[in-house]
Amino acid sequence: MRVQLLPSTFDAQGVATLEQRLTCFVIDDCVAVDAGSIAIATNSEQRSNIRDIIVTHPHMDHVASLPIYIDDLYPSLKEPVRIHATEEVIGLLERDVFNWNVYPRFSDLKNDYGPVMEYIPIPIGEPFRVAHLNVIAVPVNHIVPTVGLVVSDGQTSVAFSSDTAETEEFWKMINEMKGLDALLIEASFPDRLAKLAHVSRHFTPASLGQELKKLTHNGMDIMAVHLKPSYRDEIIQQLNALNIPDLKVMEPGRIYEW
Ligand SMILES: [Zn+2]
Ligand SMILES: [Zn+2]
């Protein structure tokens, strides 16, 4: 399985930097998990292939350019862009984003070929299919309804924590799985901002280190993501100081294969 954390920040020459402001993972160039930078950092192959997008929660850094992505593709879409999300998240996207004020309600609109956007409600704790992938979603501990995911292609499984603080069901799901190749987990704030991390329901390196003790099997790559750019160097130092052998920081733009 090929997984890329799309870049979301570019320097004055247009070259992608390592700072992650938005969240969008692309799997096998055709499925996206969240859509923060989907309209600004996908290549043309990805733009012509990605029609399935799993939205973990409606925070702006995870959906910022989703409306623009559908807008860009509007005349050429021969099938709708399918948004896979819980009923709660679909309701929030309809109320707060695709509400005719912030942006058009694309789920009501058609081009010459048919509907341009479709919502597919996802179950909690039950497997469902997205393109060639099997997915399971469970709630995690964030300030809006949010799911963490395990995505499998039959051979490889990768877990996405999304945004979360201390949580239980996600670890239970992972610990019950036979094999897991990679765990992509958030580390948003440095340890000195533990209070802010707590109220906004995110991890610091210290709380992430505690949380990883809930893993009952190891050997998978653990990739830290969602490092707030203002504190990136500090967070990386503190993650390294945890001395967890398989823990690395995921680089935006790079293609990882598991
Ligand atoms: Zn969030
Ligand atoms: Zn976020």
Short mmCIF file of C-alpha atoms and ligand atoms in Angstrom, two decimals:
data_model
loop_
_atom_site.label_atom_id
_atom_site.label_comp_id
_atom_site.label_asym_id
_atom_site.label_seq_id
_atom_site.Cartn_x
_atom_site.Cartn_y
_atom_site.Cartn_z
CA MET A 1 0.00 0.00 0.00
CA ARG A 2 1.33 3.42 -0.96
CA VAL A 3 0.56 6.23 1.46
CA GLN A 4 1.45 9.88 0.97
CA LEU A 5 0.83 12.73 3.38
CA LEU A 6 0.23 15.53 0.90
CA PRO A 7 2.27 18.69 1.40
CA SER A 8 0.34 21.78 2.43
CA THR A 9 2.99 24.47 2.53
CA PHE A 10 5.21 25.74 -0.28
CA ASP A 11 8.17 28.11 -0.31
CA ALA A 12 8.48 31.19 -2.54
CA GLN A 13 9.76 29.00 -5.40
CA GLY A 14 6.74 26.70 -5.08
CA VAL A 15 8.73 23.86 -3.53
CA ALA A 16 6.87 21.86 -0.87
CA THR A 17 8.18 22.26 2.67
CA LEU A 18 7.98 19.87 5.63
CA GLU A 19 5.53 22.01 7.57
CA GLN A 20 2.11 20.40 7.82
CA ARG A 21 -0.75 22.88 8.07
CA LEU A 22 -3.42 20.72 6.51
CA THR A 23 -4.17 16.99 6.65
CA CYS A 24 -4.74 14.84 3.56
CA PHE A 25 -3.37 11.32 3.09
CA VAL A 26 -3.55 9.73 -0.36
CA ILE A 27 -3.63 5.92 -0.53
CA ASP A 28 -2.60 4.18 -3.77
CA ASP A 29 -3.19 7.46 -5.65
CA CYS A 30 -6.96 6.90 -5.55
CA VAL A 31 -8.42 7.16 -2.03
CA ALA A 32 -7.96 10.12 0.32
CA VAL A 33 -8.19 10.18 4.09
CA ASP A 34 -9.20 13.76 4.88
CA ALA A 35 -8.95 16.50 2.34
CA GLY A 36 -7.15 19.52 3.80
CA SER A 37 -4.73 20.01 0.92
CA ILE A 38 -6.43 17.84 -1.70
CA ALA A 39 -7.04 20.69 -4.16
CA ILE A 40 -3.59 22.24 -3.85
CA ALA A 41 -1.15 19.33 -3.66
CA THR A 42 -2.52 16.43 -5.71
CA ASN A 43 -0.83 15.65 -9.03
CA SER A 44 -2.89 15.25 -12.21
CA GLU A 45 -3.03 11.46 -11.90
CA GLN A 46 -4.32 11.74 -8.34
CA ARG A 47 -6.86 14.36 -9.41
CA SER A 48 -8.21 12.10 -12.11
CA ASN A 49 -8.30 9.05 -9.80
CA ILE A 50 -9.39 10.24 -6.36
CA ARG A 51 -13.18 9.87 -6.18
CA ASP A 52 -13.39 8.41 -2.67
CA ILE A 53 -12.57 10.59 0.32
CA ILE A 54 -12.93 9.48 3.94
CA VAL A 55 -13.50 12.50 6.17
CA THR A 56 -12.55 11.77 9.81
CA HIS A 57 -13.98 15.03 11.18
CA PRO A 58 -15.01 18.44 9.88
CA HIS A 59 -12.18 20.62 11.26
CA MET A 60 -10.90 23.11 8.70
CA ASP A 61 -7.37 21.68 8.52
CA HIS A 62 -8.97 18.39 7.36
CA VAL A 63 -11.51 19.73 4.85
CA ALA A 64 -10.11 23.14 3.83
CA SER A 65 -9.74 22.52 0.11
CA LEU A 66 -12.39 19.79 -0.29
CA PRO A 67 -14.96 22.27 -1.69
CA ILE A 68 -12.33 23.65 -4.09
CA TYR A 69 -11.40 20.12 -5.24
CA ILE A 70 -15.00 19.41 -6.27
CA ASP A 71 -15.31 22.88 -7.80
CA ASP A 72 -12.15 22.33 -9.89
CA LEU A 73 -13.38 18.96 -11.17
CA TYR A 74 -17.01 20.01 -11.58
CA PRO A 75 -17.39 19.95 -15.38
CA SER A 76 -15.31 16.82 -15.91
CA LEU A 77 -16.62 14.48 -13.18
CA LYS A 78 -18.07 11.37 -14.80
CA GLU A 79 -18.88 9.93 -11.39
CA PRO A 80 -19.52 11.76 -8.12
CA VAL A 81 -16.84 12.44 -5.54
CA ARG A 82 -17.93 10.12 -2.71
CA ILE A 83 -17.55 11.45 0.81
CA HIS A 84 -17.36 8.59 3.30
CA ALA A 85 -18.09 9.85 6.82
CA THR A 86 -20.25 9.18 9.85
CA GLU A 87 -23.81 10.54 9.78
CA GLU A 88 -22.76 13.11 12.39
CA VAL A 89 -19.88 14.40 10.28
CA ILE A 90 -22.02 14.45 7.12
CA GLY A 91 -24.56 16.57 9.01
CA LEU A 92 -21.86 19.02 10.09
CA LEU A 93 -20.41 19.28 6.54
CA GLU A 94 -23.87 20.01 5.16
CA ARG A 95 -24.69 22.52 7.89
CA ASP A 96 -21.36 24.34 8.11
CA VAL A 97 -19.50 23.95 4.80
CA PHE A 98 -21.69 22.94 1.85
CA ASN A 99 -24.53 25.19 3.03
CA TRP A 100 -24.86 27.61 0.05
CA ASN A 101 -23.17 30.32 2.16
CA VAL A 102 -19.65 29.04 2.68
CA TYR A 103 -19.87 27.03 -0.56
CA PRO A 104 -22.52 25.45 -2.81
CA ARG A 105 -24.36 22.33 -1.68
CA PHE A 106 -22.65 20.10 -4.25
CA SER A 107 -24.65 17.07 -3.09
CA ASP A 108 -27.70 18.72 -4.74
CA LEU A 109 -25.93 19.54 -8.00
CA LYS A 110 -25.36 17.69 -11.25
CA ASN A 111 -23.12 18.22 -14.25
CA ASP A 112 -23.73 16.78 -17.76
CA TYR A 113 -22.85 13.28 -16.50
CA GLY A 114 -24.85 13.22 -13.25
CA PRO A 115 -24.33 14.00 -9.53
CA VAL A 116 -20.97 15.56 -8.62
CA MET A 117 -20.84 14.68 -4.93
CA GLU A 118 -22.38 11.93 -2.88
CA TYR A 119 -22.33 11.16 0.84
CA ILE A 120 -21.80 7.57 1.92
CA PRO A 121 -22.50 7.15 5.64
CA ILE A 122 -19.98 4.87 7.33
CA PRO A 123 -20.71 2.50 10.22
CA ILE A 124 -18.82 2.52 13.50
CA GLY A 125 -16.89 -0.61 14.42
CA GLU A 126 -18.05 -2.55 11.34
CA PRO A 127 -15.94 -3.11 8.24
CA PHE A 128 -16.89 -1.23 5.09
CA ARG A 129 -15.44 -0.97 1.62
CA VAL A 130 -13.90 2.13 0.02
CA ALA A 131 -12.65 1.44 -3.53
CA HIS A 132 -10.24 -1.55 -3.18
CA LEU A 133 -9.80 -1.06 0.57
CA ASN A 134 -11.44 -2.52 3.66
CA VAL A 135 -11.85 0.06 6.38
CA ILE A 136 -12.93 0.03 10.03
CA ALA A 137 -13.69 3.28 11.88
CA VAL A 138 -13.98 3.84 15.62
CA PRO A 139 -14.58 7.04 17.59
CA VAL A 140 -11.54 8.79 19.03
CA ASN A 141 -11.31 11.52 21.68
CA HIS A 142 -11.44 14.92 19.95
CA ILE A 143 -13.61 18.00 20.48
CA VAL A 144 -15.93 17.20 17.57
CA PRO A 145 -17.16 13.77 16.44
CA THR A 146 -14.03 12.15 14.96
CA VAL A 147 -13.04 8.67 13.86
CA GLY A 148 -9.75 6.81 13.76
CA LEU A 149 -9.35 4.22 11.01
CA VAL A 150 -7.65 1.02 10.02
CA VAL A 151 -7.34 0.64 6.26
CA SER A 152 -6.42 -2.74 4.69
CA ASP A 153 -5.86 -3.87 1.11
CA GLY A 154 -5.89 -7.58 1.96
CA GLN A 155 -2.14 -7.72 2.52
CA THR A 156 -1.20 -4.52 4.30
CA SER A 157 -2.94 -2.63 7.10
CA VAL A 158 -2.34 0.95 8.12
CA ALA A 159 -3.98 2.75 11.06
CA PHE A 160 -4.79 6.47 11.11
CA SER A 161 -5.49 8.00 14.53
CA SER A 162 -6.81 11.28 13.12
CA ASP A 163 -6.89 14.06 15.76
CA THR A 164 -7.22 12.65 19.25
CA ALA A 165 -6.19 12.76 22.88
CA GLU A 166 -6.16 9.74 25.21
CA THR A 167 -8.50 7.16 23.74
CA GLU A 168 -9.50 3.50 24.20
CA GLU A 169 -11.50 2.01 21.33
CA PHE A 170 -8.82 2.82 18.77
CA TRP A 171 -6.21 0.80 20.69
CA LYS A 172 -8.67 -2.01 21.29
CA MET A 173 -9.28 -2.22 17.51
CA ILE A 174 -5.55 -2.20 16.74
CA ASN A 175 -4.67 -4.69 19.45
CA GLU A 176 -7.29 -7.13 18.18
CA MET A 177 -5.81 -7.05 14.66
CA LYS A 178 -3.42 -9.80 13.62
CA GLY A 179 -0.96 -7.56 11.89
CA LEU A 180 -0.49 -3.88 11.41
CA ASP A 181 2.21 -2.44 9.18
CA ALA A 182 2.06 1.21 10.14
CA LEU A 183 0.41 3.50 12.64
CA LEU A 184 0.04 7.17 11.70
CA ILE A 185 -0.58 9.10 14.87
CA GLU A 186 -0.87 12.72 15.77
CA ALA A 187 1.57 14.72 17.91
CA SER A 188 0.25 18.27 17.74
CA PHE A 189 1.83 20.29 20.55
CA PRO A 190 5.09 20.34 22.51
CA ASP A 191 5.09 19.16 26.13
CA ARG A 192 5.06 22.72 27.54
CA LEU A 193 1.64 23.23 25.93
CA ALA A 194 0.12 20.17 27.61
CA LYS A 195 -2.80 22.27 28.90
CA LEU A 196 -3.67 23.52 25.43
CA ALA A 197 -3.28 19.99 24.06
CA HIS A 198 -5.63 18.76 26.77
CA VAL A 199 -8.41 21.30 26.11
CA SER A 200 -8.16 20.94 22.32
CA ARG A 201 -7.88 17.11 22.66
CA HIS A 202 -4.54 16.53 21.03
CA PHE A 203 -1.33 14.72 22.00
CA THR A 204 2.02 16.05 23.10
CA PRO A 205 5.10 13.82 22.80
CA ALA A 206 4.76 12.97 26.53
CA SER A 207 1.08 12.02 26.31
CA LEU A 208 1.73 10.14 23.06
CA GLY A 209 4.52 8.19 24.76
CA GLN A 210 2.10 7.20 27.54
CA GLU A 211 -0.58 6.32 25.03
CA LEU A 212 1.70 4.05 23.00
CA LYS A 213 2.05 1.86 26.09
CA LYS A 214 -1.49 0.67 25.31
CA LEU A 215 -0.19 -1.09 22.18
CA THR A 216 0.08 -4.79 22.92
CA HIS A 217 2.08 -5.70 19.85
CA ASN A 218 4.90 -3.85 18.18
CA GLY A 219 7.13 -3.93 15.16
CA MET A 220 5.03 -1.62 13.01
CA ASP A 221 6.30 1.75 11.83
CA ILE A 222 4.88 4.53 13.99
CA MET A 223 4.70 7.79 12.05
CA ALA A 224 4.02 11.04 13.90
CA VAL A 225 1.88 13.49 11.94
CA HIS A 226 -0.06 16.73 12.54
CA LEU A 227 2.92 18.53 14.15
CA LYS A 228 1.88 22.18 14.49
CA PRO A 229 4.36 24.12 12.32
CA SER A 230 5.12 26.75 14.99
CA TYR A 231 6.52 24.07 17.32
CA ARG A 232 7.75 21.51 14.81
CA ASP A 233 11.44 21.42 15.85
CA GLU A 234 10.59 21.30 19.54
CA ILE A 235 8.07 18.48 19.03
CA ILE A 236 10.59 16.48 16.98
CA GLN A 237 13.25 16.84 19.71
CA GLN A 238 10.78 15.64 22.32
CA LEU A 239 9.60 12.74 20.15
CA ASN A 240 13.22 11.65 19.64
CA ALA A 241 13.83 11.86 23.39
CA LEU A 242 11.10 9.25 23.93
CA ASN A 243 13.54 6.69 22.45
CA ILE A 244 10.80 4.61 20.87
CA PRO A 245 12.68 2.64 18.20
CA ASP A 246 10.04 2.58 15.45
CA LEU A 247 8.76 6.14 15.98
CA LYS A 248 9.54 8.59 13.15
CA VAL A 249 8.11 11.83 11.86
CA MET A 250 6.21 11.40 8.58
CA GLU A 251 7.47 13.66 5.80
CA PRO A 252 4.85 15.45 3.70
CA GLY A 253 5.23 14.67 0.00
CA ARG A 254 7.20 11.45 0.44
CA ILE A 255 5.59 8.20 -0.71
CA TYR A 256 5.70 5.45 1.89
CA GLU A 257 5.14 1.85 0.90
CA TRP A 258 4.06 -0.82 3.35
ZN ZN B 1 -9.28 18.37 14.64
ZN ZN B 2 -6.37 18.59 12.71
#
